[in-house]
Structures are given as C-alpha cells and as structure tokens.
Short mmCIF file of C-alpha atoms in Angstrom, two decimals:
data_model
loop_
_atom_site.label_atom_id
_atom_site.label_comp_id
_atom_site.label_asym_id
_atom_site.label_seq_id
_atom_site.Cartn_x
_atom_site.Cartn_y
_atom_site.Cartn_z
CA MET A 123 -39.59 134.03 57.03
CA LYS A 124 -39.09 135.98 53.82
CA LYS A 125 -38.07 139.62 54.69
CA LYS A 126 -40.57 142.07 53.44
CA PRO A 127 -39.14 145.23 51.89
CA PHE A 128 -38.94 148.15 54.19
CA ILE A 129 -41.35 150.98 53.07
CA PRO A 130 -41.69 153.93 55.50
CA GLU A 131 -45.29 154.75 56.15
CA ILE A 132 -46.56 158.29 55.96
CA TRP A 133 -47.48 158.22 59.56
CA GLN A 134 -44.72 157.28 61.91
CA TYR A 135 -44.49 156.85 65.66
CA VAL A 136 -41.63 156.83 68.01
CA PHE A 137 -41.57 153.77 70.32
CA ASP A 138 -40.27 153.16 73.74
CA SER A 139 -38.97 149.60 74.67
CA CYS A 140 -41.98 148.71 76.83
CA SER A 141 -44.44 149.18 74.06
CA LEU A 142 -42.45 147.02 71.60
CA ILE A 143 -42.23 144.38 74.09
CA ASN A 144 -45.86 144.46 74.89
CA ILE A 145 -46.93 144.21 71.18
CA GLU A 146 -44.52 141.39 70.56
CA GLN A 147 -45.65 139.57 73.76
CA ARG A 148 -49.41 140.06 73.14
CA GLU A 149 -49.89 140.40 69.51
CA GLY A 150 -46.74 138.58 68.17
CA VAL A 151 -43.77 139.78 66.19
CA ARG A 152 -45.73 139.51 62.97
CA THR A 153 -47.73 142.63 64.03
CA LEU A 154 -44.71 144.49 64.27
CA GLU A 155 -43.40 143.09 61.04
CA ARG A 156 -46.67 144.22 59.37
CA ARG A 157 -46.40 147.83 60.69
CA LYS A 158 -42.70 148.19 60.65
CA GLY A 159 -42.79 151.15 58.28
CA ALA A 160 -44.60 153.16 61.06
CA ILE A 161 -42.06 152.42 63.79
CA LEU A 162 -39.21 154.53 64.77
CA ILE A 163 -36.82 153.68 67.58
CA THR A 164 -33.81 155.40 68.97
CA GLU A 165 -30.34 153.71 69.38
CA ARG A 166 -30.81 153.68 73.07
CA VAL A 167 -34.11 151.78 72.68
CA LYS A 168 -32.38 149.44 70.22
CA TYR A 169 -29.83 148.64 72.98
CA GLU A 170 -32.58 147.93 75.47
CA VAL A 171 -34.56 145.47 73.32
CA ALA A 172 -31.81 144.01 71.10
CA GLU A 173 -28.24 144.76 72.12
CA ASP A 174 -28.27 144.42 75.91
CA PRO A 175 -26.14 141.21 76.50
CA ARG A 176 -28.69 139.87 79.01
CA ILE A 177 -31.14 139.47 76.14
CA ARG A 178 -31.35 135.87 74.67
CA GLN A 179 -30.13 135.44 71.26
CA THR A 180 -33.41 133.86 70.24
CA ASP A 181 -35.57 136.73 71.58
CA PRO A 182 -38.07 137.39 68.80
CA LEU A 183 -38.06 141.06 69.36
CA ARG A 184 -34.23 141.22 69.34
CA GLN A 185 -34.19 139.50 65.96
CA PHE A 186 -36.93 141.69 64.52
CA VAL A 187 -34.89 144.86 65.44
CA LEU A 188 -31.60 143.49 64.24
CA ARG A 189 -33.37 142.39 60.99
CA ASN A 190 -34.71 145.79 60.33
CA PRO A 191 -31.99 148.39 60.88
CA GLU A 192 -34.16 150.99 59.14
CA LEU A 193 -36.21 151.19 62.28
CA VAL A 194 -33.43 152.92 64.24
CA THR A 195 -33.06 156.68 63.98
CA ARG A 196 -30.01 158.72 65.22
CA PHE A 197 -30.20 162.11 66.88
CA LYS A 198 -30.14 165.09 64.53
CA ASP A 199 -29.31 168.74 65.02
CA ASN A 200 -30.38 169.85 68.63
CA GLU A 201 -32.03 166.55 69.52
CA GLU A 202 -28.98 165.52 71.64
CA GLU A 203 -29.27 168.60 73.72
CA GLU A 204 -33.03 167.87 74.25
CA TYR A 205 -32.24 164.29 75.15
CA LEU A 206 -29.70 165.39 77.87
CA ARG A 207 -32.23 168.11 79.16
CA ILE A 208 -35.05 165.49 79.53
CA LEU A 209 -32.62 162.90 81.04
CA SER A 210 -31.58 165.30 83.72
CA GLN A 211 -35.00 164.97 85.26
CA GLN A 212 -35.64 162.36 87.92
CA GLY A 213 -37.71 159.01 87.33
CA ILE A 214 -36.98 158.28 83.61
CA ASN A 215 -34.23 156.36 81.94
CA SER A 216 -32.16 157.05 78.82
CA GLY A 217 -34.35 154.85 76.46
CA GLU A 218 -37.43 156.90 77.33
CA ALA A 219 -35.63 160.16 77.38
CA SER A 220 -34.19 159.49 73.87
CA GLY A 221 -37.70 158.63 72.47
CA MET A 222 -39.06 161.76 74.07
CA ALA A 223 -36.47 163.99 72.68
CA ILE A 224 -37.06 162.84 69.12
CA ALA A 225 -40.87 162.85 69.40
CA LEU A 226 -40.60 166.42 70.60
CA LYS A 227 -38.24 167.75 68.17
CA ARG A 228 -39.70 165.99 65.06
CA ASN A 229 -43.23 166.58 66.31
CA LEU A 230 -44.12 162.75 66.14
CA PRO A 231 -46.42 160.82 68.49
CA LEU A 232 -44.75 158.63 71.08
CA VAL A 233 -46.06 155.16 71.81
CA ILE A 234 -45.32 154.64 75.38
CA ASP A 235 -46.77 152.33 78.15
CA GLU A 236 -49.93 154.11 79.39
CA ARG A 237 -49.52 152.63 82.95
CA ASP A 238 -46.16 154.41 83.02
CA THR A 239 -47.52 157.69 84.54
CA LYS A 240 -44.12 159.09 85.20
CA ALA A 241 -42.77 158.93 81.68
CA THR A 242 -46.20 159.55 80.10
CA GLY A 243 -46.73 162.61 82.42
CA LYS A 244 -43.34 163.92 81.44
CA ALA A 245 -43.89 163.46 77.77
CA LYS A 246 -47.22 165.22 77.99
CA ASN A 247 -45.57 168.07 80.03
CA HIS A 248 -43.26 168.54 77.10
CA GLY A 249 -46.23 168.76 74.64
CA ILE A 250 -45.73 165.27 73.07
CA ARG A 251 -48.72 163.47 71.85
CA THR A 252 -48.73 160.01 73.57
CA LEU A 253 -50.52 156.85 72.87
CA SER A 254 -50.50 153.26 74.35
CA TRP A 255 -49.41 150.34 72.24
CA LYS A 256 -53.13 149.19 72.15
CA ASP A 257 -54.01 152.63 70.61
CA PHE A 258 -51.45 152.19 67.94
CA ILE A 259 -52.68 148.64 67.07
CA GLU A 260 -56.28 149.84 66.94
CA GLY A 261 -55.17 152.93 65.01
CA LYS A 262 -57.01 155.21 67.51
CA ILE A 263 -54.94 158.42 66.84
CA SER A 264 -56.68 160.59 64.20
CA ARG A 265 -54.53 160.72 61.18
CA ASN A 266 -55.78 164.31 60.39
CA ASN A 267 -53.96 165.40 63.61
CA ILE A 268 -50.62 164.16 62.71
CA SER A 269 -49.97 165.35 59.17
CA TYR A 270 -46.42 166.53 60.37
CA ALA A 271 -45.33 162.91 60.28
CA LYS A 272 -44.94 163.00 56.45
CA THR A 273 -42.11 165.43 56.74
CA GLU A 274 -40.41 163.00 59.12
CA SER A 275 -40.50 160.03 56.71
CA ARG A 276 -38.59 162.03 54.08
CA ASN A 277 -36.05 163.17 56.78
CA ARG A 278 -35.22 159.77 58.04
CA MET J 95 -46.91 173.55 79.48
CA MET J 96 -43.10 173.89 79.26
CA ASN J 97 -41.77 175.12 75.91
CA SER J 98 -38.47 173.25 75.79
CA SER J 99 -37.07 175.09 72.82
CA GLU J 100 -36.83 178.18 74.94
CA SER J 101 -35.11 176.33 77.73
CA LYS J 102 -31.25 176.68 78.42
CA GLU J 103 -28.60 174.22 77.41
CA SER J 104 -28.47 171.18 79.74
CA ARG J 105 -25.44 171.32 81.99
CA ILE J 106 -22.95 168.48 82.21
CA ILE J 107 -21.61 168.88 85.79
CA GLY J 108 -17.94 168.91 85.99
CA VAL J 109 -17.76 167.93 89.68
CA GLN J 110 -19.69 164.80 88.69
CA LEU J 111 -17.07 163.90 86.06
CA CYS J 112 -14.39 164.34 88.57
CA LYS J 113 -16.14 162.33 91.31
CA ALA J 114 -16.75 159.45 88.89
CA ARG J 115 -13.06 159.55 87.85
CA GLU J 116 -11.67 159.68 91.41
CA LEU J 117 -13.72 156.82 92.81
CA LEU J 118 -11.89 154.61 90.25
CA GLN J 119 -8.65 156.22 91.09
CA MET J 120 -7.99 157.21 87.49
CA THR J 121 -5.84 160.14 86.32
CA PRO J 122 -7.04 162.51 83.72
CA ARG J 123 -4.24 161.19 81.48
CA GLU J 124 -5.64 157.71 81.86
CA VAL J 125 -9.05 158.73 80.98
CA ALA J 126 -7.94 160.83 78.03
CA HIS J 127 -6.06 157.76 76.64
CA GLU J 128 -9.07 155.48 76.99
CA ILE J 129 -11.53 157.86 75.17
CA ASN J 130 -8.96 159.22 72.64
CA VAL J 131 -8.90 162.91 73.74
CA THR J 132 -6.17 165.15 75.41
CA PRO J 133 -5.81 165.24 79.19
CA GLN J 134 -6.38 169.03 78.96
CA GLU J 135 -9.79 168.33 77.47
CA VAL J 136 -10.69 166.00 80.36
CA VAL J 137 -9.57 168.64 82.86
CA ALA J 138 -11.50 171.31 80.97
CA TRP J 139 -14.71 169.33 81.07
CA GLU J 140 -14.26 168.80 84.73
CA LYS J 141 -13.84 172.51 85.13
CA GLU J 142 -16.72 173.19 82.94
CA GLU J 143 -14.70 175.37 80.63
CA SER J 144 -15.81 173.18 77.74
CA ARG J 145 -18.25 170.26 77.38
CA PRO J 146 -17.80 166.76 75.84
CA ASN J 147 -20.19 165.78 73.00
CA LEU J 148 -22.68 162.99 73.55
CA THR J 149 -20.40 160.36 72.17
CA GLN J 150 -17.71 161.37 74.47
CA LEU J 151 -20.14 161.40 77.29
CA GLU J 152 -21.31 157.96 76.54
CA GLU J 153 -17.78 156.69 76.49
CA MET J 154 -17.05 158.22 79.83
CA ALA J 155 -20.17 156.75 81.30
CA GLU J 156 -19.07 153.25 80.12
CA LEU J 157 -15.51 153.81 81.39
CA TYR J 158 -16.66 155.00 84.79
CA GLY J 159 -19.51 152.32 85.17
CA ARG J 160 -22.11 155.07 85.45
CA GLU J 161 -25.26 156.06 83.72
CA ILE J 162 -25.28 159.26 81.61
CA ASP J 163 -27.70 160.96 84.07
CA TYR J 164 -24.88 160.73 86.76
CA PHE J 165 -23.29 163.63 84.82
CA LEU J 166 -26.30 165.65 84.71
CA ARG J 167 -27.54 166.00 88.33
CA GLN J 168 -25.75 166.71 91.53
CA THR J 169 -25.36 163.48 93.63
CA PRO J 170 -24.06 162.70 96.90
CA THR J 171 -20.18 162.19 97.04
CA PRO J 172 -19.24 158.54 96.98
CA PRO J 173 -17.47 157.14 100.13
CA GLU J 174 -14.13 158.94 100.62
CA ASN J 175 -10.94 158.06 102.47
CA ILE J 176 -11.41 154.24 101.97
CA GLU J 177 -9.14 152.26 104.20
CA PHE J 178 -8.29 148.98 102.58
CA ARG J 179 -7.33 146.15 104.82
CA GLY J 180 -6.75 143.54 102.09
CA LYS J 181 -4.38 140.75 101.57
CA THR J 182 -1.01 141.48 103.02
CA GLY J 183 0.85 144.15 101.30
CA GLN J 184 -2.08 145.28 99.03
CA SER J 185 -3.24 148.83 98.83
CA LEU J 186 -6.48 150.23 97.21
CA LYS J 187 -4.51 151.07 94.07
CA ASP J 188 -3.65 147.26 93.64
CA LEU J 189 -7.39 146.41 93.13
CA SER J 190 -8.13 145.54 89.55
CA LYS J 191 -10.51 148.06 87.62
CA GLU J 192 -13.14 145.28 87.57
CA ALA J 193 -12.99 145.15 91.49
CA ARG J 194 -13.12 148.99 91.75
CA ILE J 195 -16.09 149.04 89.46
CA VAL J 196 -18.03 147.13 92.23
CA LEU J 197 -17.59 150.11 94.42
CA VAL J 198 -19.08 152.34 91.63
CA ARG J 199 -22.04 149.93 91.29
CA LEU J 200 -22.50 150.22 95.02
CA ASP J 201 -22.59 153.90 94.88
CA GLU J 202 -25.02 153.81 91.99
CA LEU J 203 -27.28 151.46 94.03
CA CYS J 204 -27.22 153.88 96.93
CA ARG J 205 -27.95 156.81 94.63
CA THR J 206 -30.92 154.76 93.08
CA ALA J 207 -32.35 153.97 96.46
CA LEU J 208 -32.03 157.58 97.70
CA GLU J 209 -33.69 158.80 94.52
CA PHE J 210 -36.66 156.44 94.77
CA GLU J 211 -36.96 157.27 98.60
CA SER J 212 -36.97 160.99 97.93
CA LEU J 213 -39.70 160.50 95.18
CA LEU J 214 -41.74 158.51 97.72
CA ASN J 215 -40.88 161.22 100.19
CA ARG J 216 -39.90 158.56 102.73
CA ARG J 217 -36.56 158.13 104.58
CA PRO J 218 -36.45 155.05 106.80
CA PRO J 219 -34.86 155.87 110.21
CA VAL J 220 -31.51 154.56 111.26
CA LYS J 221 -31.71 152.79 114.55
CA LEU J 222 -28.15 151.40 114.59
CA PRO J 223 -26.39 152.07 117.99
CA HIS J 224 -22.95 153.60 118.27
CA PHE J 225 -20.11 152.34 120.62
CA LYS J 226 -16.85 153.79 121.87
CA GLU J 227 -13.40 152.49 120.88
CA THR J 228 -12.84 151.44 124.49
CA ASP J 229 -16.03 149.23 124.60
CA PRO J 230 -14.87 145.67 124.53
CA PRO J 231 -16.12 143.44 121.51
CA LYS J 232 -18.01 141.04 123.89
CA THR J 233 -19.91 144.00 125.46
CA VAL J 234 -20.77 145.45 122.05
CA ALA J 235 -21.99 142.11 120.74
CA GLN J 236 -24.01 141.42 123.90
CA ASP J 237 -25.64 144.86 123.74
CA MET J 238 -26.61 144.22 119.97
CA ARG J 239 -28.01 140.75 120.94
CA ARG J 240 -30.17 142.39 123.65
CA GLU J 241 -31.35 144.98 121.13
CA PHE J 242 -32.53 142.06 118.78
CA GLY J 243 -34.23 140.36 121.87
CA LEU J 244 -32.07 137.49 121.67
CA LYS J 245 -30.18 135.42 124.55
CA ASP J 246 -27.84 132.66 123.44
CA GLU J 247 -29.63 131.43 120.31
CA PRO J 248 -28.54 131.75 116.73
CA ILE J 249 -29.47 134.97 114.80
CA PRO J 250 -31.53 133.42 111.96
CA ASP J 251 -32.04 136.53 109.70
CA LEU J 252 -29.26 139.13 110.51
CA LYS J 253 -29.52 140.75 107.13
CA ASN J 254 -33.34 141.39 107.38
CA ARG J 255 -32.86 142.69 111.03
CA LEU J 256 -30.14 145.11 109.94
CA GLU J 257 -32.18 146.22 107.01
CA ASP J 258 -34.94 147.06 109.44
CA GLU J 259 -32.43 149.08 111.60
CA GLY J 260 -31.84 151.16 108.48
CA VAL J 261 -28.61 149.63 107.14
CA ARG J 262 -28.41 149.45 103.33
CA ILE J 263 -27.04 145.96 102.45
CA PHE J 264 -26.09 144.77 99.02
CA GLU J 265 -24.51 141.49 97.82
CA LEU J 266 -22.61 141.98 94.60
CA PRO J 267 -19.94 139.66 92.91
CA VAL J 268 -16.52 140.83 93.48
CA PRO J 269 -14.03 139.65 90.85
CA GLU J 270 -10.92 137.70 91.84
CA ASP J 271 -12.20 137.52 95.47
CA ALA J 272 -10.46 140.94 95.99
CA PHE J 273 -12.33 141.80 99.14
CA SER J 274 -14.93 140.34 101.33
CA GLY J 275 -16.92 143.33 102.39
CA PHE J 276 -17.00 147.05 102.52
CA SER J 277 -18.73 149.22 104.99
CA PHE J 278 -19.24 152.99 105.49
CA TRP J 279 -21.45 155.66 107.07
CA HIS J 280 -22.58 158.28 104.64
CA ALA J 281 -24.03 161.49 105.49
CA GLU J 282 -26.85 160.97 102.89
CA TYR J 283 -27.03 157.23 102.30
CA GLY J 284 -26.66 156.31 106.03
CA PRO J 285 -24.90 153.09 107.17
CA CYS J 286 -24.11 150.84 104.07
CA ILE J 287 -22.68 147.32 103.81
CA LEU J 288 -21.46 145.63 100.64
CA LEU J 289 -20.84 141.78 100.71
CA ASN J 290 -19.05 139.87 98.22
CA ALA J 291 -21.66 137.58 96.69
CA THR J 292 -19.10 135.02 95.33
CA GLU J 293 -18.00 134.14 98.96
CA LYS J 294 -19.37 130.70 99.56
CA PRO J 295 -20.81 129.21 101.56
CA LYS J 296 -23.47 131.73 102.62
CA GLY J 297 -22.34 131.42 106.17
CA ARG J 298 -19.18 133.20 105.18
CA ARG J 299 -21.12 136.17 103.95
CA ASN J 300 -22.97 136.20 107.19
CA PHE J 301 -19.80 136.41 109.21
CA THR J 302 -18.60 139.32 106.89
CA LEU J 303 -21.93 140.94 107.54
CA ALA J 304 -21.40 140.81 111.31
CA HIS J 305 -17.81 141.96 110.84
CA GLU J 306 -18.87 145.03 108.78
CA LEU J 307 -21.48 145.84 111.24
CA ALA J 308 -18.78 145.99 113.88
CA HIS J 309 -16.88 148.58 111.76
CA LEU J 310 -20.12 150.54 111.50
CA VAL J 311 -21.12 150.55 115.23
CA TYR J 312 -17.48 151.45 116.20
CA THR J 313 -17.38 154.15 113.43
CA HIS J 314 -14.17 152.87 112.09
CA GLY J 315 -14.55 154.85 108.98
CA SER J 316 -14.86 153.46 105.27
CA SER J 317 -13.56 149.94 105.61
CA LEU J 318 -12.81 147.73 102.68
CA CYS J 319 -11.86 144.33 104.17
CA TYR J 320 -10.57 141.09 103.12
CA ILE J 321 -11.46 138.25 105.69
CA PRO J 322 -9.46 135.22 105.20
CA ILE J 323 -11.22 131.81 105.47
CA LYS J 324 -8.78 131.16 108.21
CA LEU J 325 -9.62 133.78 110.70
CA GLY J 326 -6.38 133.64 112.62
CA GLU J 327 -4.65 135.04 109.46
CA SER J 328 -6.84 138.29 109.60
CA HIS J 329 -5.27 141.81 109.49
CA PRO J 330 -4.50 142.79 113.09
CA GLY J 331 -5.92 145.91 114.89
CA LEU J 332 -9.38 146.91 113.76
CA GLU J 333 -9.91 143.84 111.71
CA TYR J 334 -9.24 141.66 114.79
CA ILE J 335 -11.72 143.64 116.88
CA ALA J 336 -14.40 143.40 114.17
CA ASN J 337 -13.82 139.60 114.01
CA GLN J 338 -14.14 139.36 117.73
CA VAL J 339 -17.56 141.28 117.66
CA ALA J 340 -18.75 138.97 114.74
CA ILE J 341 -17.82 135.93 116.74
CA GLU J 342 -19.53 137.07 119.79
CA LEU J 343 -22.52 138.24 117.98
CA LEU J 344 -23.08 135.14 115.88
CA LEU J 345 -21.63 132.59 118.16
CA PRO J 346 -22.42 133.38 121.87
CA GLU J 347 -20.15 131.40 124.20
CA LEU J 348 -23.03 129.94 126.18
CA GLY J 349 -25.06 128.94 123.24
CA VAL J 350 -22.20 127.29 121.39
CA VAL J 351 -20.87 125.55 124.51
CA GLY J 352 -24.32 124.22 125.46
CA ASP J 353 -24.90 123.00 121.76
CA PHE J 354 -21.63 121.32 121.53
CA ARG J 355 -21.96 119.45 124.95
CA LYS J 356 -25.60 118.45 124.07
CA ARG J 357 -24.33 116.66 120.93
CA ASN J 358 -21.52 115.12 122.80
CA LEU J 359 -18.80 115.69 120.16
CA SER J 360 -15.25 114.73 120.51
CA ARG J 361 -12.28 117.11 120.93
CA THR J 362 -11.37 116.37 117.31
CA PRO J 363 -14.67 116.37 115.44
CA SER J 364 -14.89 115.58 111.74
CA GLU J 365 -16.19 117.97 109.11
CA LYS J 366 -19.22 115.85 108.94
CA ASP J 367 -19.90 116.37 112.63
CA LEU J 368 -19.49 120.17 112.42
CA ALA J 369 -21.18 120.97 109.05
CA PRO J 370 -24.72 120.79 110.14
CA ILE J 371 -24.22 122.77 113.33
CA ALA J 372 -22.13 125.55 111.79
CA TYR J 373 -23.91 126.06 108.66
CA LYS J 374 -27.56 125.08 109.40
CA LYS J 375 -27.93 126.11 113.03
CA TRP J 376 -25.47 128.95 113.47
CA GLY J 377 -25.38 130.22 109.85
CA VAL J 378 -21.55 130.40 109.72
CA SER J 379 -18.66 128.48 107.92
CA ILE J 380 -17.05 125.55 109.62
CA GLN J 381 -13.75 127.61 109.91
CA ALA J 382 -15.67 130.25 111.93
CA PHE J 383 -17.48 127.87 114.11
CA GLY J 384 -14.26 125.91 114.59
CA TYR J 385 -12.35 128.97 115.48
CA ARG J 386 -14.99 129.64 118.22
CA LEU J 387 -14.78 126.18 119.53
CA GLU J 388 -10.89 126.46 119.67
CA ASN J 389 -11.39 129.86 121.34
CA VAL J 390 -13.51 128.50 124.15
CA GLY J 391 -11.32 125.33 124.60
CA LEU J 392 -13.82 122.77 123.39
CA ILE J 393 -11.59 121.31 120.63
CA GLU J 394 -7.97 121.09 120.18
CA LYS J 395 -6.00 124.21 118.90
CA GLY J 396 -5.18 123.85 115.34
CA HIS J 397 -7.63 121.10 114.67
CA ILE J 398 -9.74 123.11 112.22
CA ASN J 399 -6.90 124.23 110.10
CA SER J 400 -5.78 120.74 109.93
CA LEU J 401 -9.30 119.66 108.70
CA PHE J 402 -8.99 121.98 105.69
CA GLU J 403 -5.77 122.61 103.80
CA THR J 404 -7.78 124.81 101.45
CA GLU J 405 -11.35 126.22 101.49
CA PRO J 406 -14.15 123.79 102.42
CA PRO J 407 -16.34 122.44 99.56
CA PHE J 408 -19.34 124.59 98.91
CA ARG J 409 -22.54 123.05 99.89
CA ARG J 410 -25.89 124.43 98.99
CA LEU J 411 -28.19 123.52 101.84
CA LYS J 412 -31.56 124.96 100.86
CA LYS J 413 -33.02 123.12 98.03
CA GLY J 414 -35.81 124.50 95.75
CA PRO J 415 -36.05 127.68 93.75
CA ARG J 416 -33.89 130.54 94.74
CA PRO J 417 -35.03 134.16 94.72
CA PRO J 418 -34.19 136.11 91.55
CA ARG J 419 -30.73 137.51 91.42
CA PHE J 420 -31.82 141.04 91.86
CA GLU J 421 -33.53 140.07 95.22
CA ARG J 422 -30.45 138.38 96.46
CA GLU J 423 -28.09 141.33 95.35
CA LEU J 424 -30.30 144.33 96.16
CA GLY J 425 -31.97 143.22 99.36
CA LYS J 426 -35.64 143.56 100.20
CA ARG J 427 -35.58 147.27 101.17
CA LEU J 428 -34.39 148.57 97.71
CA VAL J 429 -36.58 146.01 95.84
CA GLU J 430 -39.76 146.98 97.83
CA THR J 431 -39.05 150.69 97.37
CA SER J 432 -38.52 150.29 93.62
CA PHE J 433 -41.80 148.57 93.02
CA GLU J 434 -43.63 150.92 95.26
CA ALA J 435 -42.24 153.89 93.34
CA TYR J 436 -43.26 152.22 90.07
CA GLN J 437 -46.78 151.26 91.24
CA LYS J 438 -47.31 154.93 92.41
CA GLY J 439 -46.30 156.16 89.01
CA LEU J 440 -43.15 158.08 90.19
CA ILE J 441 -40.74 156.20 88.08
CA SER J 442 -40.96 154.66 84.64
CA ILE J 443 -40.47 150.99 83.89
CA GLY J 444 -37.10 151.65 82.28
CA LYS J 445 -36.09 153.23 85.55
CA LEU J 446 -37.32 150.36 87.53
CA ALA J 447 -35.43 147.90 85.22
CA HIS J 448 -32.34 150.11 85.52
CA GLY J 449 -32.78 150.33 89.38
CA LEU J 450 -33.04 146.52 89.72
CA ASP J 451 -30.35 145.85 87.05
CA ILE J 452 -32.69 143.63 84.94
CA THR J 453 -33.89 143.97 81.41
CA ILE J 454 -37.22 145.77 80.65
CA ARG J 455 -38.81 142.44 79.55
CA ASP J 456 -37.90 140.92 83.05
CA ALA J 457 -39.19 144.03 84.71
CA LEU J 458 -42.52 143.61 83.00
CA LYS J 459 -42.64 139.92 84.06
CA GLU J 460 -41.95 140.92 87.66
CA ILE J 461 -44.60 143.46 87.62
CA GLU J 462 -47.14 141.03 86.27
CA LYS J 463 -46.09 138.45 88.86
CA ARG J 464 -46.52 140.91 91.80
CA SER J 465 -49.85 142.13 90.60
CA LYS J 466 -51.38 138.64 90.59
#
C-alpha cells in the first residue's frame, strides 16, 4: 500500500489501546489510515499495540503504528507528573493512565472503550471529555466544543 | 470534580523501591551499575531524599520485574526469610536472576489478586488446617484425606480442592529447573504455592503441590524446594517429612496395594506396566509411584531407579485442546476474580490484560468468548 503523507488534522484525539484494536478489528486498518492525522497515542500505548514481543509481526495494527511514528507523542512539561498521579490509583494500567494524562494536560478528547467503566469513570472524574471508538468513527463529538485541539496540532 | 492541577506531586515510595530490590537480592551498587547512576542516588531514592525521573523509574521497573505502579502505592511485603532447600550446596544467592524474577512475578500475581479482591470487596476464607511438628506425616495426610471426604482412592483434582480451601496456586515456568516449588503463609496473601510449570510430566507437579502443602500445614516457613525426580535423593529433614506427607496423601497405602494386587503385576514391573497406573490413575510420576511401591515392599528395592537412568520421557496423556496459558498458570481463582472485576467495571481492560499477563487484543477476545 502506498503510504499517504501524514498531515495532522485540526481536531485530534488521544487513543487508548483498546479503541485502536476495536477500530482495526471492526472497521479495518484502512479506517485508521484515513483518519491518522486525528490520532495521537502515547509511547506506552505504542508498546501495548505494537512493541509488545507477544504481538505477531504480521498484526495489521502493529504495522500501522510502526509505519506512522508521527502518531506517537511524548510527555511534555508536567505530564509525567500527572501520569504518575493517575497511575497511583487502583484499577487502571499504564497505557490508559498515560493517555489520560496527555488528554487532561492538553485538553484533548480521549477515545476510550465505553464498556470500560473504570477507566472511563476515572477519566471523567478528571474532567476529560471521553468518547467511544464508534463515536469517533461517526464523528459524534461536536467540533465546536473542541476548538482547543488546534493548539495541540501545532505543539506536537 | 477533582482539579488535578491543584493536587500534590505524586509520591514515589522509597520503601517500595527497597522491597523490590531486596527480593532480587541486589545491592544498591548493582542497581546503580545497571541503570547508570551512583549508588548514593539509589539509596537517596529509597530514603525519599530525592526522586528518580520517569526514565529512571521505568528502568528500575524493568530491572526489578515490576510495573511502575508498584512504586506508587504501598503494597504487602513480599515473602521474607526464604529458606532454600535446593540442589546440594546451593544457596538462594546462587539462583540466577531469571529464576529470582519468578519470585517477583509470583509476588506481582498475589498483589494483583489481592487488589482485585479488595475492589470486589471479597476475601475468600482460608480453611486449610494446621498441624504440630510432632504430628506424624501419615496422620497429617490421613486427616487431610478425611477433610476431602476421601478414603483410599486417588485425589483427582488436588489443585482445585486446595484453591477452594483458600490456597493461591500458580504454575510459572522456572528457568534452568532451579526449583520445583515454593510455599509461604503471608499475613495478607494467605497461603500461597508456586509450582514449576516446566516440570514434566504433570504428575510431578502434583507431587510438588502435595509436598508444598505439607510445608504449609506444618507452618515450615517460606520454603523454596528442589524435589529431585529420584525422591530418595531429597534434602533431609523438613523435605523428607514433606515428601512423606505427599506420598501418604497422594498414594494411600491401602489403595495402592489393592490396586497393584488387582492388576497382578510382577515384583519387577516394566515402565509400560506402571505408566498408566502412575500417571492416569494416581496422577503422579512413575518414580513417585515406584518409590511408594518399594516403600510398602511390593516391588524390589532399587528397581525403579534401574528402570530410569535419567528422567522418564514426557508423555502427554490428555489429547485435545489445552486451556489457554493464563488459565494453566494463574489458576481458576485469579482468572475468575479478574473477569468478574472487569465485568463489574472495577478494572479497565488494560488492567485485566496485565493481571492475566496477556495482550489487550487477547483480553478482548477472551471477553468476547466469555460473553457468548
């Protein structure tokens, strides 16, 4: 497949591993490819979906993430601190905590498995706007409400 | 709603750093060398006089075989004063780092189980009996068989029965066959047993399970044991006692004698004669079964050792699909607790995957499979 150039979208979303897997499984990796400019993942999520040695080399999501290093964002300023603070709570893992920290500090929406009440509940408690992978695909979130995302795309 | 920007700095708990290092029997100097800092810095972090940055914390987590959250929350102290009854002349310090990491993994699994149970607000009761040092192994084994409602028949599902009694049982691969099993009573985790999953055939692990159970009911302390395939070469003292309990528990004299006579076997039976009885019926290795037969005078002394110069060939008896690795390693109790905690929305999918030591994709598949 010919690689499309990476152009960050104005509206960006932080993803957890589960949402990426769900989109890849149900909609195919092409959907991710089409919307890649809107996707931000943390290094920890990258590990969970692409670098974990238990993941097959031929896994399409793994290949997508490795093909598009621009998706991965590193912690900045006080995001590390926020990550550790969220991680110190029970019931969530490091991938989800890292996504929450970045979504919170950069004021970005977090795409998270909606069945996942623990992580979703925690994210909401922190004031993070959350949406499910289906909402992301259907573009349910109102763009008027997330104008702050524009700043993020410049900061990447 | 919580305003996180107003909250305090997260705390990296020095005691947790110290506990993680000590379980691996590493010195601050060794840690410092591995992560490229000074020993003084490692000590200062443990005393909370300064704190590592995230990269250093991640390096330590990898070195210690822990997740980062281990350093952010107070957790129970791992088993202490471990007595190592291994191969002759070996001490705990002689174990490779890979073998010691298995103990870390065990501690992580116990911690995970405890965390999920506390989220579910449920703590299974421990019904395991205690015996005095002076109680003879035969009496101990007979009492336990009575508890299980058994007379002289084989125990078909010892692992499940013990899990129901409140024992945490895990089967993890131990590199280099460094030890067979490990058992300890813990103030918070309760009674725990680790079995070396690489020991084949499965009957050997069943024997190790009964052996470690003996250490628990006698409260022998944290025991890390190497059980040789030739039982006669076991460590003396407590190991001998634990072997005797295991033999009496798994191979009751009356049952074994009756079974042997019914089959009309000679005093020098072949491996082919013994294998179906040992593996299939009594769930032990041929060596353990033969040792018992020699013990009660049914076959000639030394016959079993002469049958096998080395270990017997591994035979897989059950055909058909095996349960997934995480079910074999973690046992039904932790697996059920994990899925229940997830279904009730108490843990995230990432946490479930981590608890079961599988990828998030595999966790999603398992959830889908279970929901059908």
